Coordinates of C-alpha atoms and ligand atoms in Angstrom, one line a residue:
X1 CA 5.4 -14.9 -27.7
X2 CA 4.8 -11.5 -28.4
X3 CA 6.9 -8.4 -26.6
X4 CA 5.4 -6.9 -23.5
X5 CA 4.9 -3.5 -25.0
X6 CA 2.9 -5.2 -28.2
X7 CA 0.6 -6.7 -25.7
X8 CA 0.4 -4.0 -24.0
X9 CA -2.0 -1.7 -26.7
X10 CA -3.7 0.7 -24.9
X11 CA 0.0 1.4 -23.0
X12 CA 1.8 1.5 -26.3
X13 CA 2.6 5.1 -26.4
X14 CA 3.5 5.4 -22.9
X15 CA 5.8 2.5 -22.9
X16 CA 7.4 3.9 -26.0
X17 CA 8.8 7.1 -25.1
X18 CA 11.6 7.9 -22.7
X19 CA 10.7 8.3 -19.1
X20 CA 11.9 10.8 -17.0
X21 CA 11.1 12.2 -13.6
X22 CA 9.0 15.4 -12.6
X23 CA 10.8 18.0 -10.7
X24 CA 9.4 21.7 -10.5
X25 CA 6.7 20.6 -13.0
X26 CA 9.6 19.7 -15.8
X27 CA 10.5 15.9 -16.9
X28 CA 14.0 15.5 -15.9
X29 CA 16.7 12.8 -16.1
X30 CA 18.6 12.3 -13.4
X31 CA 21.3 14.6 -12.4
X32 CA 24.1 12.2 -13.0
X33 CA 22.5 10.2 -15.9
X34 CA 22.4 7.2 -14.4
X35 CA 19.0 5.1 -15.0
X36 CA 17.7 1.8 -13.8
X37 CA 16.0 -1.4 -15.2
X38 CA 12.2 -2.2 -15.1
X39 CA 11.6 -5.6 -15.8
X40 CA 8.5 -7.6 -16.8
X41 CA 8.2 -10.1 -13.9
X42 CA 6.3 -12.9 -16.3
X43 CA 9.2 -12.8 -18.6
X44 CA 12.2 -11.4 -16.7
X45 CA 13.3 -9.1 -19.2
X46 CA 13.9 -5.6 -19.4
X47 CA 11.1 -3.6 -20.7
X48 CA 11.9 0.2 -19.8
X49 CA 14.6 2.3 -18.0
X50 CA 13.9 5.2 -16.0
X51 CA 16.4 7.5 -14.6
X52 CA 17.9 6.2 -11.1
X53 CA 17.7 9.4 -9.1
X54 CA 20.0 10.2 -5.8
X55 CA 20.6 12.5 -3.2
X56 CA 20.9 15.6 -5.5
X57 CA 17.8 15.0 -7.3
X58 CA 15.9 14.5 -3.8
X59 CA 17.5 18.0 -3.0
X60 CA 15.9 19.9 -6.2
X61 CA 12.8 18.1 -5.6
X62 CA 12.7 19.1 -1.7
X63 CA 12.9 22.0 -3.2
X64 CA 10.5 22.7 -5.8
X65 CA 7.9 21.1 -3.0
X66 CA 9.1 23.5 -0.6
X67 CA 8.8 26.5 -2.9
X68 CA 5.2 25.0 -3.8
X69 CA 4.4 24.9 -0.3
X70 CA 5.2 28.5 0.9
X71 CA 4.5 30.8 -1.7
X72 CA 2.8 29.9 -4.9
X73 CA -0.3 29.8 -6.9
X74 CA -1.0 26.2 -4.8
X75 CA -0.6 27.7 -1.0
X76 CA -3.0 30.7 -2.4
X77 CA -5.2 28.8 -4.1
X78 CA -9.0 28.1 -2.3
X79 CA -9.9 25.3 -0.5
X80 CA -13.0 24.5 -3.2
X81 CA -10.4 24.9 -6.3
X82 CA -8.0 22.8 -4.9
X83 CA -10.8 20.0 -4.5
X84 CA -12.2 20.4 -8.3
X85 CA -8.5 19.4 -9.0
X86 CA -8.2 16.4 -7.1
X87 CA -11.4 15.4 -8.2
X88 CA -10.0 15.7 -12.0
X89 CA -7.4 13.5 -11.4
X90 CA -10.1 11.0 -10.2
X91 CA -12.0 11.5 -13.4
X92 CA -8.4 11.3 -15.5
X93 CA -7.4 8.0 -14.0
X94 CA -11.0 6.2 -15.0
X95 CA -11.0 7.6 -18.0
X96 CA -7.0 6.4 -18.9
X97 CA -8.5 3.3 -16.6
X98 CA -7.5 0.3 -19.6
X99 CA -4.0 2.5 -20.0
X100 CA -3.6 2.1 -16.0
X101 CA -4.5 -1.6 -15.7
X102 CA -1.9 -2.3 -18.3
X103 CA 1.1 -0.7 -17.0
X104 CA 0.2 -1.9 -13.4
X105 CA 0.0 -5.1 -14.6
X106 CA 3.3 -5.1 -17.2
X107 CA 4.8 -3.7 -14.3
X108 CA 4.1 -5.4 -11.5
X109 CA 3.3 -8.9 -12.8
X110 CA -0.7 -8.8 -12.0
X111 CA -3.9 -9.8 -13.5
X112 CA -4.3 -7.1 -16.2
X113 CA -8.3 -7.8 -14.9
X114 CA -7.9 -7.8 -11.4
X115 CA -6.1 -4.4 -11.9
X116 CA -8.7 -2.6 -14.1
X117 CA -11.6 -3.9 -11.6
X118 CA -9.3 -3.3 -8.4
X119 CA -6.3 -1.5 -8.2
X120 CA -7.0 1.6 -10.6
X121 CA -10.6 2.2 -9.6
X122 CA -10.3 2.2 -5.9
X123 CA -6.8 4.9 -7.0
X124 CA -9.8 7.1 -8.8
X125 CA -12.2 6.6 -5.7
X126 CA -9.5 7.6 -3.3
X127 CA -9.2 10.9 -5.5
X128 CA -12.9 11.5 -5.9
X129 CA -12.9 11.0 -1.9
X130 CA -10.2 13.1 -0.8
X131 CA -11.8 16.0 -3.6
X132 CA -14.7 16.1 -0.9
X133 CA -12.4 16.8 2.0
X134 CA -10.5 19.7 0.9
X135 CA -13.8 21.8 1.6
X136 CA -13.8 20.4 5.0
X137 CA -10.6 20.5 6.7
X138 CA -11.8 23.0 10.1
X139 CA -10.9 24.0 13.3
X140 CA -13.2 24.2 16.3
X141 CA -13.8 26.8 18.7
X142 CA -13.7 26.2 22.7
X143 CA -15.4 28.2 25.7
X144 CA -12.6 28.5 27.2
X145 CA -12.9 28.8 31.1
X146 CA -8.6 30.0 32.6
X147 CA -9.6 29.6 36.2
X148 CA -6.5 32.1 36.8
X149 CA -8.0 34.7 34.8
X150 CA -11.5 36.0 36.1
X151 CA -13.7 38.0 34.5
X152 CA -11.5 37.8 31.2
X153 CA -13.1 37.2 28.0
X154 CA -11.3 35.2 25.4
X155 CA -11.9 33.9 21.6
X156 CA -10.4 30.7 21.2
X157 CA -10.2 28.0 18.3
X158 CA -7.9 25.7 16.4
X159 CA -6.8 25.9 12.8
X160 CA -5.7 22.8 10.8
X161 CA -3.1 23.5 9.0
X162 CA -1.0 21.5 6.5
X163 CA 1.8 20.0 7.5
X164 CA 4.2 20.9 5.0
X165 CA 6.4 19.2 2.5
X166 CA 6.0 15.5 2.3
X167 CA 7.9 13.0 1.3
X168 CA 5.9 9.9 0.3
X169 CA 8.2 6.7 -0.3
X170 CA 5.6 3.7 -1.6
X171 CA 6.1 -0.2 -2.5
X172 CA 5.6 -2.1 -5.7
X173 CA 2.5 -4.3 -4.8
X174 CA -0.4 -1.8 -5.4
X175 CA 1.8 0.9 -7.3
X176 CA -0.7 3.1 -8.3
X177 CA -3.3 2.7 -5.1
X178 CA -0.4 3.0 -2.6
X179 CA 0.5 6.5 -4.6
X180 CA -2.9 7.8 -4.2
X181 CA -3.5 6.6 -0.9
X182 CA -0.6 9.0 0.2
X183 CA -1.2 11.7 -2.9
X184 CA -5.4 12.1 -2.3
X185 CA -4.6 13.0 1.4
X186 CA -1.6 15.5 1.0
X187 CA -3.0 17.1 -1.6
X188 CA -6.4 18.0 0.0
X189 CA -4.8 19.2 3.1
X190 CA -1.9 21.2 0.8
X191 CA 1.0 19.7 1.5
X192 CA 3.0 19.4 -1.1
X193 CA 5.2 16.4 -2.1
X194 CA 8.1 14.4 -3.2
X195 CA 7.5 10.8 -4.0
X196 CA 9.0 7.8 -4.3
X197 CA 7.8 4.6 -6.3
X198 CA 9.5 1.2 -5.7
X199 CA 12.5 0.6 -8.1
X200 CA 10.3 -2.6 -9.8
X201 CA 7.3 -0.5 -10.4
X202 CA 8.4 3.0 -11.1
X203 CA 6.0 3.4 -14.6
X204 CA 2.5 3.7 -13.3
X205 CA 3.7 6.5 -10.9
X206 CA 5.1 8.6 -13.8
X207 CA 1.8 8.3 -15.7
X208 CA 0.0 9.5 -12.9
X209 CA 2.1 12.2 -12.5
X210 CA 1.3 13.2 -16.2
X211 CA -2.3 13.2 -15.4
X212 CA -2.2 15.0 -12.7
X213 CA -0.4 18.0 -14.4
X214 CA -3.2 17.6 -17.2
X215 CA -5.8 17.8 -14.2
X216 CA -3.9 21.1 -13.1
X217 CA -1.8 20.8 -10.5
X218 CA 0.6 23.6 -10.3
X219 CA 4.7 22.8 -10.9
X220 CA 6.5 22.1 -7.9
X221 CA 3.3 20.7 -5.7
X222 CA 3.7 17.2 -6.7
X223 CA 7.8 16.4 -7.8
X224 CA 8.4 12.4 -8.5
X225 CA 12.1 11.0 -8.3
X226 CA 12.2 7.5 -9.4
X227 CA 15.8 5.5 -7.9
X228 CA 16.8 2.7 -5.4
X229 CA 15.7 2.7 -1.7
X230 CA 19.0 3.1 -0.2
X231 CA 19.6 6.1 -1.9
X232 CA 17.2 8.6 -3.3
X233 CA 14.4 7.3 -1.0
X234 CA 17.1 7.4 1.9
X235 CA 17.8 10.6 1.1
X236 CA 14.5 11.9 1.4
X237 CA 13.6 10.6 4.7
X238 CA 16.1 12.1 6.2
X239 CA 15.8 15.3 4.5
X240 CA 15.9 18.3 6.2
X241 CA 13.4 19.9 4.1
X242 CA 11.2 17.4 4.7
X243 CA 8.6 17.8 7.3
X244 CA 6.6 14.6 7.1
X245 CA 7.6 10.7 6.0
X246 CA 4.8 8.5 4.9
X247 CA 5.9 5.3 4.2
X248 CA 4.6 1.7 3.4
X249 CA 7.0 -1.1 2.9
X250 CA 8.8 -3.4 5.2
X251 CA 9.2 -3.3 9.0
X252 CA 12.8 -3.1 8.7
X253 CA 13.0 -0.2 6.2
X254 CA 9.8 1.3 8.3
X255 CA 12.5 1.4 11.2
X256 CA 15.4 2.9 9.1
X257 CA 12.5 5.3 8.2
X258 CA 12.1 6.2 11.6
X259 CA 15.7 6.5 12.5
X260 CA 16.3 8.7 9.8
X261 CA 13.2 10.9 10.5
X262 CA 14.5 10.9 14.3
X263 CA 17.1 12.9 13.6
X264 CA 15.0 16.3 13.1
X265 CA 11.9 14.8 14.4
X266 CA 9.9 14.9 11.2
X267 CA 6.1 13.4 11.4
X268 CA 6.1 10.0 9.7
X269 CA 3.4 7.5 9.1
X270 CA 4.4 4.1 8.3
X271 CA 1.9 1.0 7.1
X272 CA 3.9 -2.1 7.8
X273 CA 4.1 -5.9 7.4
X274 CA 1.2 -8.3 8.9
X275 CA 1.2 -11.7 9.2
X276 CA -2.6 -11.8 9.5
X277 CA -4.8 -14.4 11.2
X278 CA -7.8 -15.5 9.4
X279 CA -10.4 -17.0 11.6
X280 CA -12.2 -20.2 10.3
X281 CA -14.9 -21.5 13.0
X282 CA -16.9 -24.6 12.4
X283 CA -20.3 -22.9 12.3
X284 CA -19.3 -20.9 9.2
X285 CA -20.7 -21.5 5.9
X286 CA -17.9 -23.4 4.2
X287 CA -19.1 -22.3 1.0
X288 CA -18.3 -18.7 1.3
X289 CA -15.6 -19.1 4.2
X290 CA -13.2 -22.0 1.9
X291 CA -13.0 -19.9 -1.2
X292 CA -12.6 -16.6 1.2
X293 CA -9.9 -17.9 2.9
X294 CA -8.2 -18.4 -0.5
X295 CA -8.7 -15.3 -1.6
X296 CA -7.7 -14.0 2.3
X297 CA -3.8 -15.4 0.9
X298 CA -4.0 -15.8 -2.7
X299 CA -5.2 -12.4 -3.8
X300 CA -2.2 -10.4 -5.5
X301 CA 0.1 -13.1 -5.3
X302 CA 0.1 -13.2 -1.2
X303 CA 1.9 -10.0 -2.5
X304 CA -0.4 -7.6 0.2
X305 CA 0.5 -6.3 3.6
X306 CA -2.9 -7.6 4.8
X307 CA -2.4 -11.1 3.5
X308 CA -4.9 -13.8 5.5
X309 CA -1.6 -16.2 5.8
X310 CA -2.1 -17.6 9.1
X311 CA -4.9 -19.4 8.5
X312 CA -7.1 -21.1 11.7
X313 CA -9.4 -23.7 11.5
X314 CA -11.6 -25.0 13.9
X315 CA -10.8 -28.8 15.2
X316 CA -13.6 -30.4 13.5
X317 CA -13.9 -28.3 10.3
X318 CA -10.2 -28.7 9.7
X319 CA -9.4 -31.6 7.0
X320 CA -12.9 -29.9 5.0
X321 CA -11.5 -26.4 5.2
X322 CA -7.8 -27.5 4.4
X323 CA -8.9 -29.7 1.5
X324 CA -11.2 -26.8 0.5
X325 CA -8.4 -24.1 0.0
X326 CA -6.0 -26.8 -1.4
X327 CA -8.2 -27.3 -4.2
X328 CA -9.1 -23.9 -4.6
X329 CA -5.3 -23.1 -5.1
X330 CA -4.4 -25.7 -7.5
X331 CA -7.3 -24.5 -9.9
X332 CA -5.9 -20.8 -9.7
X333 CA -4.3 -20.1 -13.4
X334 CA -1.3 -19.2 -13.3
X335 CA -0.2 -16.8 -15.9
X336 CA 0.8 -13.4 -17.5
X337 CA -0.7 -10.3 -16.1
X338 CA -2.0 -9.4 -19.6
X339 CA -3.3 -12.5 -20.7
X340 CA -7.1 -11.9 -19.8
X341 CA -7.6 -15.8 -18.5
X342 CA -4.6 -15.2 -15.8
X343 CA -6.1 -15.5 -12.5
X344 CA -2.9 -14.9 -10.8
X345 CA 0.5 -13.6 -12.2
X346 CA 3.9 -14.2 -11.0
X347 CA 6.0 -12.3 -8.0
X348 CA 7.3 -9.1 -9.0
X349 CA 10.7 -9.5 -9.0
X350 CA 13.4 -12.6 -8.7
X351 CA 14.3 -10.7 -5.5
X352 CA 11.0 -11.9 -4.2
X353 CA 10.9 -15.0 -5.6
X354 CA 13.9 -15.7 -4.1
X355 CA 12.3 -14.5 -0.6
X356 CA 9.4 -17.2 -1.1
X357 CA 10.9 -19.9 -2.7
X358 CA 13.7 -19.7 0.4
X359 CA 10.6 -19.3 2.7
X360 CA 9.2 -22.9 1.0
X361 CA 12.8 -24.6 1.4
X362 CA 13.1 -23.2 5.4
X363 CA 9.7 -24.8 5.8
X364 CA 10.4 -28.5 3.9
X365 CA 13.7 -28.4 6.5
X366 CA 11.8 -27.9 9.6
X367 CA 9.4 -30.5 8.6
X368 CA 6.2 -28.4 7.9
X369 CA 4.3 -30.9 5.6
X370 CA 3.3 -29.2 1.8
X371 CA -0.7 -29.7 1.4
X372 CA -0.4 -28.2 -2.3
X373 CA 2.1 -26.1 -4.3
X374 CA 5.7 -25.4 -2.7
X375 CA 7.5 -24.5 -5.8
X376 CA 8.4 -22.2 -8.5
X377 CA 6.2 -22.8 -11.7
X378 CA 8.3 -22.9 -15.3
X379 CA 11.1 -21.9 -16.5
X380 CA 10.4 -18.0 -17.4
X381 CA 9.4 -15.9 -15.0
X382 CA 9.4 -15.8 -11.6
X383 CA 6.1 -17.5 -10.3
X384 CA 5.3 -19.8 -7.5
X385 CA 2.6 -22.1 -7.7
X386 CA -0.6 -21.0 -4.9
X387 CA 1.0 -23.2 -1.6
X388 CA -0.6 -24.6 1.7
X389 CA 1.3 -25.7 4.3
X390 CA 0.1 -27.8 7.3
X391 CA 2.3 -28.4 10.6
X392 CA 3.5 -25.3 10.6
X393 CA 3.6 -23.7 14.4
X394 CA 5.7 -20.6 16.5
X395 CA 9.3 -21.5 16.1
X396 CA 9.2 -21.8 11.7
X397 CA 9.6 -19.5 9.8
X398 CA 7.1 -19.9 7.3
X399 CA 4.8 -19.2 11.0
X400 CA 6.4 -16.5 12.6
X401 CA 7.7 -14.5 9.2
X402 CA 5.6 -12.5 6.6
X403 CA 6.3 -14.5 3.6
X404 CA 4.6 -11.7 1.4
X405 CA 4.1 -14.8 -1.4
X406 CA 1.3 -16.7 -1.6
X407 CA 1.9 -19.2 0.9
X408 CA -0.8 -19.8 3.8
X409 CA -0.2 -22.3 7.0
X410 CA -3.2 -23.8 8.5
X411 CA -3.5 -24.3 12.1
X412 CA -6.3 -26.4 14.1
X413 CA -7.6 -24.5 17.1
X414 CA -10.6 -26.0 19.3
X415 CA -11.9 -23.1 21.1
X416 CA -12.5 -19.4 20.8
X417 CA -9.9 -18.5 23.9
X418 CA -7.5 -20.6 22.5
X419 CA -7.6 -18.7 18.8
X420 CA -8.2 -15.3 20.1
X421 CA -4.7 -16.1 22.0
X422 CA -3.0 -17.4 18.8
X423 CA -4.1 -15.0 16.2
X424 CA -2.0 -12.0 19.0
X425 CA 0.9 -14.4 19.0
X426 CA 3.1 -12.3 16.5
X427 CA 4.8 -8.9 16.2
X428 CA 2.7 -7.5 13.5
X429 CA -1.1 -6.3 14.2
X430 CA -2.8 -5.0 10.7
X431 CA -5.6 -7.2 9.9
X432 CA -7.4 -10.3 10.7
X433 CA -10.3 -12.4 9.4
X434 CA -13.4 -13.8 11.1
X435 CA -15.5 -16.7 9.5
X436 CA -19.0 -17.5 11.7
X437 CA -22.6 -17.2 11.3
X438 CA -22.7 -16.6 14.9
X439 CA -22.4 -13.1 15.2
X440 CA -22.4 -13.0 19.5
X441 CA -19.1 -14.8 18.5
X442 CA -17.4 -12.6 16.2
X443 CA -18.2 -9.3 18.3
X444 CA -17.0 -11.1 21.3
X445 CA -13.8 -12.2 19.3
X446 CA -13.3 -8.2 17.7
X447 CA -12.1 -6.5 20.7
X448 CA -9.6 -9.4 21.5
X449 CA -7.7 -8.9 18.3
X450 CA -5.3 -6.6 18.3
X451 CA -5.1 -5.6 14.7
X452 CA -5.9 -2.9 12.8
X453 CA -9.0 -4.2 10.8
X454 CA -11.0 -6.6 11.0
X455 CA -13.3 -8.4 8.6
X456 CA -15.7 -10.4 9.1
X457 CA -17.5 -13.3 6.5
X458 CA -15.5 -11.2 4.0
X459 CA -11.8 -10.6 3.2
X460 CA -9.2 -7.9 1.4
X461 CA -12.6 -5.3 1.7
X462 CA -11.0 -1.7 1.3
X463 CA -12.5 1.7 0.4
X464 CA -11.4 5.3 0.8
X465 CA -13.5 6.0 3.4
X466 CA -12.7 3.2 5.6
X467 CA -9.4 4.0 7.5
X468 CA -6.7 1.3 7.0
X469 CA -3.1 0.4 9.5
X470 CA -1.9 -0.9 12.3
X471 CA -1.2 -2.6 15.4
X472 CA 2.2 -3.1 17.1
X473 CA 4.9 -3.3 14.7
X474 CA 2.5 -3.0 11.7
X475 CA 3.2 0.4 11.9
X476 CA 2.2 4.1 13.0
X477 CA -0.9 6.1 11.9
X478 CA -3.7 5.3 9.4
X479 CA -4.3 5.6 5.5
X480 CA -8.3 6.4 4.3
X481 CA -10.8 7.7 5.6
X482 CA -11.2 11.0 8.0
X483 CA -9.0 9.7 10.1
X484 CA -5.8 10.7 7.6
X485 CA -6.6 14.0 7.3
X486 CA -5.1 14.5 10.5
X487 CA -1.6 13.1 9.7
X488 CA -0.9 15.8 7.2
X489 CA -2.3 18.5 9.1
X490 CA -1.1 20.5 12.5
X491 CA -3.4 21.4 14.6
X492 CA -2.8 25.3 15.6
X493 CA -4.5 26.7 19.0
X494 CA -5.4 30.4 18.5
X495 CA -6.4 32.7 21.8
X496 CA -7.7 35.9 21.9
X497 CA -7.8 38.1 24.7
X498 CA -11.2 40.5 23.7
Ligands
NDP1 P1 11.0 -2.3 1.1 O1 10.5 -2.0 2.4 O2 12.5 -2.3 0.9 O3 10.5 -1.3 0.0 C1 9.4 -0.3 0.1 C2 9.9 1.0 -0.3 O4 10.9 1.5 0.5 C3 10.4 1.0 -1.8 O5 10.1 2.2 -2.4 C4 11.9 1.0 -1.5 O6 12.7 1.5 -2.6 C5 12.0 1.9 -0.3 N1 13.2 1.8 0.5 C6 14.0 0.7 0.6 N2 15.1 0.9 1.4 C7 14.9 2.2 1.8 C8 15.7 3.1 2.7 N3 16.8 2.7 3.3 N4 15.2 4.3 2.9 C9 14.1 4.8 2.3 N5 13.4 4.0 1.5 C10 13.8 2.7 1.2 O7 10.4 -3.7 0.6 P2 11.1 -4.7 -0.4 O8 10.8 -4.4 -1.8 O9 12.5 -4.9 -0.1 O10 10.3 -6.1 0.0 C11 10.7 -6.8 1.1 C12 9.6 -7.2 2.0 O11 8.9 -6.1 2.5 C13 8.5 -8.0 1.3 O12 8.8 -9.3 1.1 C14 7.4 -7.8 2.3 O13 7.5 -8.7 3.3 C15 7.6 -6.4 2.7 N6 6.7 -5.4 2.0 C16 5.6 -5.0 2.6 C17 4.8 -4.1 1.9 C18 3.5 -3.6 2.5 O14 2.6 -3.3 1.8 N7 3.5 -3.4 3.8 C19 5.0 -3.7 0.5 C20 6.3 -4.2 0.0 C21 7.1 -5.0 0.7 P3 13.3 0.4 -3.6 O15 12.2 -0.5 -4.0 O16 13.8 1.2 -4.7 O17 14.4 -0.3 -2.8

């Protein structure tokens, strides 16, 4: 079989030379030399190192942001110039698009296809996007009345200011889109920042950090320290330097995340876990709802925060639609992320495929009946074979936990009370999934679900301008759309006495 870097030809160069992270706008090793492994998940073996950064890297890094942030050609710079650069980096990324795909897919294990027509264009759009935006980040201004102050005349407005120095700590399912989620908004609101990748998918954020010096961001505005969670991206959420958090990951490191902030009270943003419903009713056309629901779970490997993996079915629809998404999943080919044919790759790490496969056994003990899949595929690699369960109810754990694998349980429901009940019954809220062609239905079902989108006759939709979180303990805040810009700014009253 050939290496991962031969296969990977448009990544070649990259891949080849030593990897280091950005600080102050210089490529760095890490203060103590140490590095860490990056692995190719399809053939678990070691295919880069890049340096393992700690507490005294995050320190230098705070700050060059915070240097970046006060004083510099950045916090000077106008609101239009600061736009034609994020829009470059947009421009960068699709034309280094093939590059991208590759690295993503090395990387993190997925179709080398699904991340050229996915994962790096939707990174470029969110840049293109946020471009737009850094022309219109305004205040208002208010008639102000002060009841204790008659006669008096006053001016008064609000400016929207940036927040500050940012620390942005992402996971390794979308690598690249989860960086530019959190880059496009900081950056056209200027904030500066310090971020984070996962330790399993550190490359594709060092490439973009390349491209968005070429695109002409000045030094120190955006610093990258790759390293394990517990320490360097420990460290910088609970930096003192650091005035906002914006994390996606876990719940349980979103709650160390907020612990940490707690202690000076930072802003922080976290997008969280789901364990998402995904609504099947009888009158829905099976033809587009079956292979939906598939694509609801199977889509990145289950590997996505939105994941359909609670899947409901009505009563008399159920052994059609179960069937249905059985069959789909055994016909998924399973393969390596560069291989061109692969419809889906393996987990990203043996950590993870660990997670599911110990998911799978929990289930078998606890009687939840196997439909299709339940196991790890070959011998190389750590891949799972596309799995539907059936039986499965509150009290499993294949039910109440985010497997984050692609693993879906079905569950009969017979009416719409009954399901709108159900889907609620879990901690997480971020997304759910309605399949109907009676629309009096779905809008009547919308406002009962408490989740942070909702899509209906359609699944795992997302665009830039379309804002994307949680519910309950899916997390806090939104990514996308308008609706980020205001958590990376402050919003400053002004009042003049004329
Ligand atoms: P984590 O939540 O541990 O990782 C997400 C990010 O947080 C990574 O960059 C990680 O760094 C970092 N991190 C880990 N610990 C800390 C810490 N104490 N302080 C600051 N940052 C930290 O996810 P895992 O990789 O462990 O995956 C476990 C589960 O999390 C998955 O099975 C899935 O259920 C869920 N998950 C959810 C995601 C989502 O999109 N909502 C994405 C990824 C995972 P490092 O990787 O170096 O440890």
């Amino acid at each position: 079989m050939v290496t991962t870097v031969e296969a990977a030809s448009h990544a070649a160069r990259f891949l080849e030379q030593p990897k280091r992270m950005l600080v102050d706008g210089a490529w760095v090793d890490s203060r103590h030399g140490r590095t860490l492994e990056v692995y190719d998940p399809a053939l678990g073996e070691v295919i880069d190192h890049v340096p393992a950064g700690d507490a005294e890297d995050v320190d230098l890094a705070v700050a060059a942001a915070r240097r970046a942030f006060e004083d510099s050609e950045w916090s000077r710079m106008t609101a239009s110039d600061r736009g034609r650069i994020i829009w470059r980096v947009g421009d960068l990324i699709l034309k280094h698009a093939d590059e991208l795909a590759e690295i993503e897919s090395m990387d993190n294990g997925k179709p080398v296809s699904v991340a050229r027509a996915a994962d790096v264009p939707l990174a470029a759009d969110l840049f293109h996007y946020m471009a737009g935006f850094a022309t219109k980040i305004h205040g208002q201004t208010f008639p102000i009345s002060v009841p204790y102050a008659p006669g008096a005349q006053f001016h008064a407005y609000t400016l929207k200011e940036p927040v500050g120095v940012v620390g942005q700590i992402v996971p390794w399912n979308f690598p690249l889109l989860m960086a530019a989620w959190k880059l496009g908004p900081a950056l056209a609101t200027g904030c500066t920042v310090v971020l984070k990748p996962a330790e399993q998918t550190p490359l594709s954020a060092l490439r973009l950090a390349e491209l968005m010096l070429e695109a002409g961001l000045p030094n120190g505005v955006l610093n990258v320290i790759t390293g394990f969670g517990e320490t360097a991206g420990a460290a910088l959420a609970g930096h003192p330097g650091v005035d906002k958090v914006a994390f996606t990951g876990s719940t349980e490191v979103g709650k160390l995340i907020v612990k940490a902030a707690a202690n000076d009270l930072k802003r922080v943003t976290i997008e969280l876990g789901g364990k998402s419903p995904n609504v099947v009713f009888a009158d829905a056309d099976l033809e587009t709802a079956i292979p939906g629901a598939a694509n609801a779970i199977f889509f990145n490997h289950g590997q996505c925060c939105a994941a359909g993996s609670r899947l409901y079915i009505e009563q008399n629809v159920y052994d059609e639609v179960l069937a249905g998404v059985s069959d789909y999943a055994e016909k998924i080919k399973l393969g390596r992320g560069l291989d061109p044919d692969t419809e889906m790759g393996p987990l990203v790490s043996v950590e993870q495929l660990e997670r599911v496969t110990g998911f799978l056994e929990a289930g078998e003990r606890e009687g939840v009946r196997t439909v299709t899949g339940g196991k790890q595929v070959g011998e190389h690699g750590y891949f799972v074979a596309p799995t539907v369960l059936d039986g499965a109810g509150p009290g499993n754990r294949v039910f109440d936990e985010e497997i984050f694998g692609p693993v879906v349980t079905a569950i009969p429901f017979s009416d719409t009370a009954e399901v709108a009940a159900a889907a609620n019954e879990t901690i997480y809220g971020l997304a759910a999934g309605i399949w109907t062609t009676d629309l009096t239905k779905a809008h009547r079902l919308i406002p009962q679900l408490k989740a942070g989108t909702v899509w209906v006759n359609t699944y795992n939709i997302f665009d830039a301008a379309l804002p994307f979180g949680g519910y309950k303990q899916s997390g806090w805040g939104r990514e996308m759309g308008e609706e980020v810009i205001h958590e990376y700014t402050e919003t400053k009253s002004v009042c003049i006495g004329l």
